[in-house]
Tab-separated table of C-alpha atoms and ligand atoms in Angstrom:
chain	number	residue	atom	x	y	z
A	1	UNK	CA	-9.583	11.113	-8.632
A	2	UNK	CA	-6.708	10.822	-6.396
A	3	UNK	CA	-5.711	8.263	-4.525
A	4	UNK	CA	-2.875	7.919	-2.564
A	5	UNK	CA	-1.227	4.723	-1.459
A	6	UNK	CA	1.392	4.977	1.515
A	7	UNK	CA	2.499	1.815	2.718
A	8	UNK	CA	4.385	-0.287	5.374
A	9	UNK	CA	4.539	3.341	7.486
A	10	UNK	CA	6.017	0.207	10.676
A	11	UNK	CA	4.718	3.482	13.185
A	12	UNK	CA	6.332	2.241	16.479
A	13	UNK	CA	5.579	4.113	20.403
A	14	UNK	CA	7.211	7.885	20.198
A	15	UNK	CA	10.662	7.898	21.039
A	16	UNK	CA	11.522	4.086	19.310
A	17	UNK	CA	13.350	3.692	16.248
A	18	UNK	CA	12.808	0.957	13.788
A	19	UNK	CA	15.965	-1.976	14.057
A	20	UNK	CA	16.818	1.001	16.535
A	21	UNK	CA	18.182	2.905	13.095
A	22	UNK	CA	15.148	4.275	10.881
A	23	UNK	CA	12.359	7.669	12.357
A	24	UNK	CA	9.119	5.606	11.199
A	25	UNK	CA	7.381	8.323	13.034
A	26	UNK	CA	9.069	11.094	11.179
A	27	UNK	CA	9.363	9.847	8.084
A	28	UNK	CA	5.164	9.314	7.684
A	29	UNK	CA	4.948	12.763	9.436
A	30	UNK	CA	6.787	13.711	5.987
A	31	UNK	CA	4.827	11.478	4.053
A	32	UNK	CA	1.692	13.444	5.629
A	33	UNK	CA	3.236	16.918	4.954
A	34	UNK	CA	3.706	15.988	1.269
A	35	UNK	CA	0.088	14.814	1.063
A	36	UNK	CA	-1.020	17.545	2.552
A	37	UNK	CA	0.884	19.815	0.073
A	38	UNK	CA	-0.464	17.971	-2.720
A	39	UNK	CA	-2.404	20.126	-5.519
A	40	UNK	CA	-5.001	19.054	-6.631
A	41	UNK	CA	-5.616	16.770	-3.455
A	42	UNK	CA	-6.219	13.432	-3.024
A	43	UNK	CA	-9.446	12.188	-2.589
A	44	UNK	CA	-8.442	8.735	-0.207
A	45	UNK	CA	-5.274	7.866	0.911
A	46	UNK	CA	-5.397	3.903	1.159
A	47	UNK	CA	-2.242	2.330	3.489
A	48	UNK	CA	-1.073	-1.453	2.450
A	49	UNK	CA	-0.388	-2.874	5.602
A	50	UNK	CA	2.309	-2.156	8.267
A	51	UNK	CA	0.812	0.292	9.921
A	52	UNK	CA	2.230	-0.376	12.942
A	53	UNK	CA	5.755	-2.054	13.595
A	54	UNK	CA	4.475	-4.380	16.245
A	55	UNK	CA	0.943	-4.554	16.354
A	56	UNK	CA	0.663	-2.555	19.738
A	57	UNK	CA	-2.568	-0.519	20.486
A	58	UNK	CA	0.041	1.895	21.467
A	59	UNK	CA	1.817	1.955	17.915
A	60	UNK	CA	-1.896	2.128	16.118
A	61	UNK	CA	-2.297	5.207	18.726
A	62	UNK	CA	0.780	7.189	17.408
A	63	UNK	CA	-0.459	6.312	13.688
A	64	UNK	CA	-3.668	7.752	13.566
A	65	UNK	CA	-2.414	10.962	15.639
A	66	UNK	CA	0.302	11.467	13.036
A	67	UNK	CA	-2.736	10.697	10.425
A	68	UNK	CA	-5.102	13.081	11.964
A	69	UNK	CA	-3.836	16.047	9.819
A	70	UNK	CA	-5.283	14.489	6.915
A	71	UNK	CA	-8.965	15.788	5.711
A	72	UNK	CA	-9.294	12.916	2.961
A	73	UNK	CA	-10.684	9.274	4.563
A	74	UNK	CA	-7.973	6.885	5.097
A	75	UNK	CA	-8.413	3.474	4.535
A	76	UNK	CA	-6.294	1.156	5.802
A	77	UNK	CA	-5.501	-2.988	5.462
A	78	UNK	CA	-3.012	-5.073	7.439
A	79	UNK	CA	0.068	-6.495	7.087
A	80	UNK	CA	2.229	-8.675	8.632
A	81	UNK	CA	3.392	-6.525	11.165
A	82	UNK	CA	-0.057	-6.058	11.811
A	83	UNK	CA	-2.222	-7.816	14.577
A	84	UNK	CA	-5.745	-7.928	13.819
A	85	UNK	CA	-7.486	-7.262	17.006
A	86	UNK	CA	-5.334	-4.109	18.048
A	87	UNK	CA	-6.262	-2.708	14.401
A	88	UNK	CA	-9.732	-3.482	14.441
A	89	UNK	CA	-9.964	-2.139	18.006
A	90	UNK	CA	-7.526	1.221	16.177
A	91	UNK	CA	-10.281	1.598	13.324
A	92	UNK	CA	-13.161	0.935	14.719
A	93	UNK	CA	-14.404	3.571	12.383
A	94	UNK	CA	-14.034	1.549	9.194
A	95	UNK	CA	-16.330	-0.370	7.368
A	96	UNK	CA	-14.906	-3.732	7.927
A	97	UNK	CA	-16.412	-6.914	5.920
A	98	UNK	CA	-16.679	-9.110	8.392
A	99	UNK	CA	-17.475	-9.284	12.667
A	100	UNK	CA	-14.500	-11.189	13.020
A	101	UNK	CA	-11.407	-13.028	11.509
A	102	UNK	CA	-9.887	-11.651	8.371
A	103	UNK	CA	-10.077	-7.800	8.021
A	104	UNK	CA	-11.325	-7.893	4.156
A	105	UNK	CA	-12.787	-4.514	3.751
A	106	UNK	CA	-15.112	-2.836	0.492
A	107	UNK	CA	-14.931	1.156	0.039
A	108	UNK	CA	-16.579	2.506	-2.709
A	109	UNK	CA	-14.579	5.851	-4.387
A	110	UNK	CA	-15.918	8.143	-6.388
A	111	UNK	CA	-16.590	5.810	-9.994
A	112	UNK	CA	-13.699	3.138	-8.438
A	113	UNK	CA	-14.653	0.172	-6.003
A	114	UNK	CA	-11.867	-1.038	-3.805
A	115	UNK	CA	-11.515	-4.551	-2.620
A	116	UNK	CA	-8.927	-4.556	0.173
A	117	UNK	CA	-7.909	-8.356	1.182
A	118	UNK	CA	-6.464	-9.691	4.253
A	119	UNK	CA	-3.561	-11.711	2.957
A	120	UNK	CA	-1.718	-11.371	6.696
A	121	UNK	CA	-1.619	-14.606	8.652
A	122	UNK	CA	-1.167	-14.091	12.706
A	123	UNK	CA	2.329	-14.991	14.028
A	124	UNK	CA	4.339	-15.167	10.124
A	125	UNK	CA	5.720	-12.210	8.151
A	126	UNK	CA	4.669	-14.296	5.321
A	127	UNK	CA	1.322	-14.527	3.561
A	128	UNK	CA	-1.525	-16.761	2.126
A	129	UNK	CA	-4.713	-16.117	0.475
A	130	UNK	CA	-7.096	-19.259	1.492
A	131	UNK	CA	-9.813	-21.280	-0.296
A	132	UNK	CA	-12.165	-18.979	2.368
A	133	UNK	CA	-10.561	-15.670	1.179
A	134	UNK	CA	-10.169	-16.462	-2.287
A	135	UNK	CA	-13.716	-17.496	-2.344
A	136	UNK	CA	-14.658	-14.098	-0.621
A	137	UNK	CA	-12.851	-11.775	-2.947
A	138	UNK	CA	-14.489	-13.842	-6.113
A	139	UNK	CA	-17.735	-13.268	-4.647
A	140	UNK	CA	-16.977	-9.981	-3.982
A	141	UNK	CA	-16.007	-8.635	-7.148
A	142	UNK	CA	-18.611	-10.564	-9.257
A	143	UNK	CA	-21.318	-8.187	-7.011
A	144	UNK	CA	-20.501	-5.368	-8.864
A	145	UNK	CA	-18.543	-7.778	-12.449
A	146	UNK	CA	-18.707	-4.180	-14.288
A	147	UNK	CA	-17.473	-1.307	-11.851
A	148	UNK	CA	-13.801	-0.323	-12.444
A	149	UNK	CA	-12.364	-2.131	-9.285
A	150	UNK	CA	-9.015	-1.541	-7.570
A	151	UNK	CA	-7.762	-4.846	-5.635
A	152	UNK	CA	-5.436	-3.933	-2.594
A	153	UNK	CA	-3.462	-6.168	-0.174
A	154	UNK	CA	-0.121	-6.574	1.762
A	155	UNK	CA	1.815	-9.408	0.012
A	156	UNK	CA	2.439	-8.867	-3.667
A	157	UNK	CA	0.696	-11.778	-5.544
A	158	UNK	CA	4.005	-12.404	-7.961
A	159	UNK	CA	7.737	-13.213	-6.929
A	160	UNK	CA	9.655	-10.121	-6.789
A	161	UNK	CA	13.259	-11.729	-6.948
A	162	UNK	CA	14.321	-10.242	-3.986
A	163	UNK	CA	15.180	-13.926	-2.360
A	164	UNK	CA	13.864	-12.962	1.412
A	165	UNK	CA	11.279	-11.496	0.505
A	166	UNK	CA	9.936	-14.040	-1.859
A	167	UNK	CA	10.897	-16.240	0.914
A	168	UNK	CA	8.085	-14.881	2.868
A	169	UNK	CA	5.926	-13.909	-0.808
A	170	UNK	CA	2.135	-14.764	-0.388
A	171	UNK	CA	0.669	-18.613	-0.770
A	172	UNK	CA	-1.983	-18.573	-2.762
A	173	UNK	CA	-0.854	-16.864	-5.466
A	174	UNK	CA	-1.869	-18.900	-9.037
A	175	UNK	CA	-5.694	-18.731	-7.083
A	176	UNK	CA	-5.854	-15.482	-6.825
A	177	UNK	CA	-4.483	-14.621	-10.096
A	178	UNK	CA	-7.491	-17.060	-11.617
A	179	UNK	CA	-10.297	-15.230	-9.362
A	180	UNK	CA	-8.835	-11.704	-11.090
A	181	UNK	CA	-8.250	-13.454	-14.482
A	182	UNK	CA	-12.132	-13.631	-14.846
A	183	UNK	CA	-12.567	-9.882	-14.117
A	184	UNK	CA	-11.674	-7.173	-16.643
A	185	UNK	CA	-12.963	-4.563	-14.540
A	186	UNK	CA	-9.689	-4.980	-12.235
A	187	UNK	CA	-7.441	-1.811	-13.396
A	188	UNK	CA	-4.724	-1.914	-10.467
A	189	UNK	CA	-3.590	-4.368	-8.441
A	190	UNK	CA	-2.260	-2.494	-4.678
A	191	UNK	CA	-0.092	-4.425	-2.752
A	192	UNK	CA	3.332	-3.284	-0.517
A	193	UNK	CA	5.407	-5.424	2.003
A	194	UNK	CA	8.158	-5.009	-0.573
A	195	UNK	CA	9.140	-1.102	0.482
A	196	UNK	CA	10.111	-0.359	-3.155
A	197	UNK	CA	8.089	0.466	-6.492
A	198	UNK	CA	8.189	-2.659	-8.439
A	199	UNK	CA	5.381	-3.786	-11.086
A	200	UNK	CA	4.403	-7.253	-12.967
A	201	UNK	CA	1.038	-8.491	-14.509
A	202	UNK	CA	-0.734	-11.391	-12.409
A	203	UNK	CA	-3.770	-12.889	-13.643
A	204	UNK	CA	-2.988	-10.243	-17.139
A	205	UNK	CA	-3.927	-7.170	-15.098
A	206	UNK	CA	-1.302	-4.678	-13.698
A	207	UNK	CA	-0.482	-5.494	-10.146
A	208	UNK	CA	2.039	-3.601	-8.449
A	209	UNK	CA	4.095	-2.340	-5.381
A	210	UNK	CA	4.448	0.905	-3.291
A	211	UNK	CA	7.919	2.196	-1.600
A	212	UNK	CA	7.643	2.843	1.842
A	213	UNK	CA	7.691	6.502	3.680
A	214	UNK	CA	10.061	4.893	5.366
A	215	UNK	CA	12.943	2.375	5.190
A	216	UNK	CA	13.658	0.552	1.853
A	217	UNK	CA	13.913	-3.051	1.267
A	218	UNK	CA	17.819	-2.923	-0.738
A	219	UNK	CA	17.434	-4.157	-4.330
A	220	UNK	CA	19.676	-6.890	-4.342
A	221	UNK	CA	18.582	-9.892	-6.700
A	222	UNK	CA	21.425	-12.328	-5.367
A	223	UNK	CA	19.908	-15.584	-4.542
A	224	UNK	CA	21.202	-15.762	-1.483
A	225	UNK	CA	21.017	-12.158	-0.639
A	226	UNK	CA	20.706	-11.137	3.160
A	227	UNK	CA	17.870	-9.248	4.438
A	228	UNK	CA	18.556	-5.513	4.030
A	229	UNK	CA	17.017	-2.461	4.390
A	230	UNK	CA	18.320	0.831	2.532
A	231	UNK	CA	17.651	4.528	3.321
A	232	UNK	CA	17.200	5.309	-0.284
A	233	UNK	CA	14.631	8.127	-0.548
A	234	UNK	CA	11.266	7.715	0.564
A	235	UNK	CA	7.762	7.769	-1.296
A	236	UNK	CA	3.992	6.321	-2.211
A	237	UNK	CA	2.045	6.073	-5.260
A	238	UNK	CA	-0.956	8.239	-6.652
A	239	UNK	CA	-2.781	6.793	-8.499
A	240	UNK	CA	-5.171	8.866	-10.709
A	241	UNK	CA	-8.017	7.607	-12.423
A	242	UNK	CA	-8.424	9.542	-15.256
A	243	UNK	CA	-12.674	10.587	-16.710
A	244	UNK	CA	-12.994	7.654	-19.078
A	245	UNK	CA	-11.815	5.630	-15.469
A	246	UNK	CA	-8.177	4.201	-16.720
A	247	UNK	CA	-6.028	4.751	-14.191
A	248	UNK	CA	-2.509	5.960	-13.948
A	249	UNK	CA	0.242	5.825	-11.880
A	250	UNK	CA	2.665	8.272	-10.505
A	251	UNK	CA	5.586	7.586	-8.006
A	252	UNK	CA	5.586	10.510	-5.680
A	253	UNK	CA	9.380	11.445	-3.563
A	254	UNK	CA	8.771	12.352	-0.612
A	255	UNK	CA	11.647	15.131	0.280
A	256	UNK	CA	12.250	18.761	-0.348
A	257	UNK	CA	13.839	18.657	-3.948
A	258	UNK	CA	13.780	22.843	-4.156
A	259	UNK	CA	11.329	24.761	-6.857
A	260	UNK	CA	10.346	23.450	-10.550
A	261	UNK	CA	12.233	24.937	-13.241
A	262	UNK	CA	11.275	25.912	-16.169
A	263	UNK	CA	12.196	24.586	-19.693
A	264	UNK	CA	11.466	27.336	-21.607
A	265	UNK	CA	12.138	31.123	-21.195
A	266	UNK	CA	10.536	33.662	-23.777
A	267	UNK	CA	9.190	31.088	-25.614
A	268	UNK	CA	11.884	28.493	-26.911
A	269	UNK	CA	14.046	26.177	-25.818
A	270	UNK	CA	16.745	27.982	-23.436
A	271	UNK	CA	20.156	26.781	-24.766
B	301	FE2	FE1	6.934	-3.765	6.053
């Protein structure tokens, strides 16, 4: 089973560029084209937040239109650029776990259970998992403790060393790590927010962020590095759940890189 994770699409209303520079709609269209070409096709597309740039209903309408060509289900969770009410209204067909408040959700996909946590705080860039959210996570994981499980949330539950992103990181990381440490069936922790792929161990589980199909956050590990983005190659993650229920993650670079070339000709390595 294949799960494509796209993150931080930052869709704006038609004709508008993010930060007056980034064609996020064109970037998402290119991402969708890449997903449509992929063989085998992903079974699910998981969007780990910042679907819209300013959480406007018209931005969600545009995002849904851009995602519409995908034949597989698309599952979304909110990021700090999203607005809970507008997102709930834009995805009435998604099975949200709670009737109001945080946009948590659970999806059973083949052998895997995907538990999506809302880590957002209204009006704030940084995220937070309070006791209520951690209790919900713990209780949800406890319902199927032996099922292979992915936990997904927008804000990564680890520091990245990119100072301006860590400054708007996740409060409650220790509590989160303590909960996930209790469940060995967690095969991956997935996040976004950082607009570039970063990995770390959290509570003994591998946690990772996805690149953005649009703009990336510049890799700047200086302690006072400014908040800047860079138009490095866009991408997404492809999580492959193998028959033995282990998971392997590939990073896909979006774009036309030409045809694949052979290593061998007439049975010998090409010299
Ligand atoms: Fe973002």
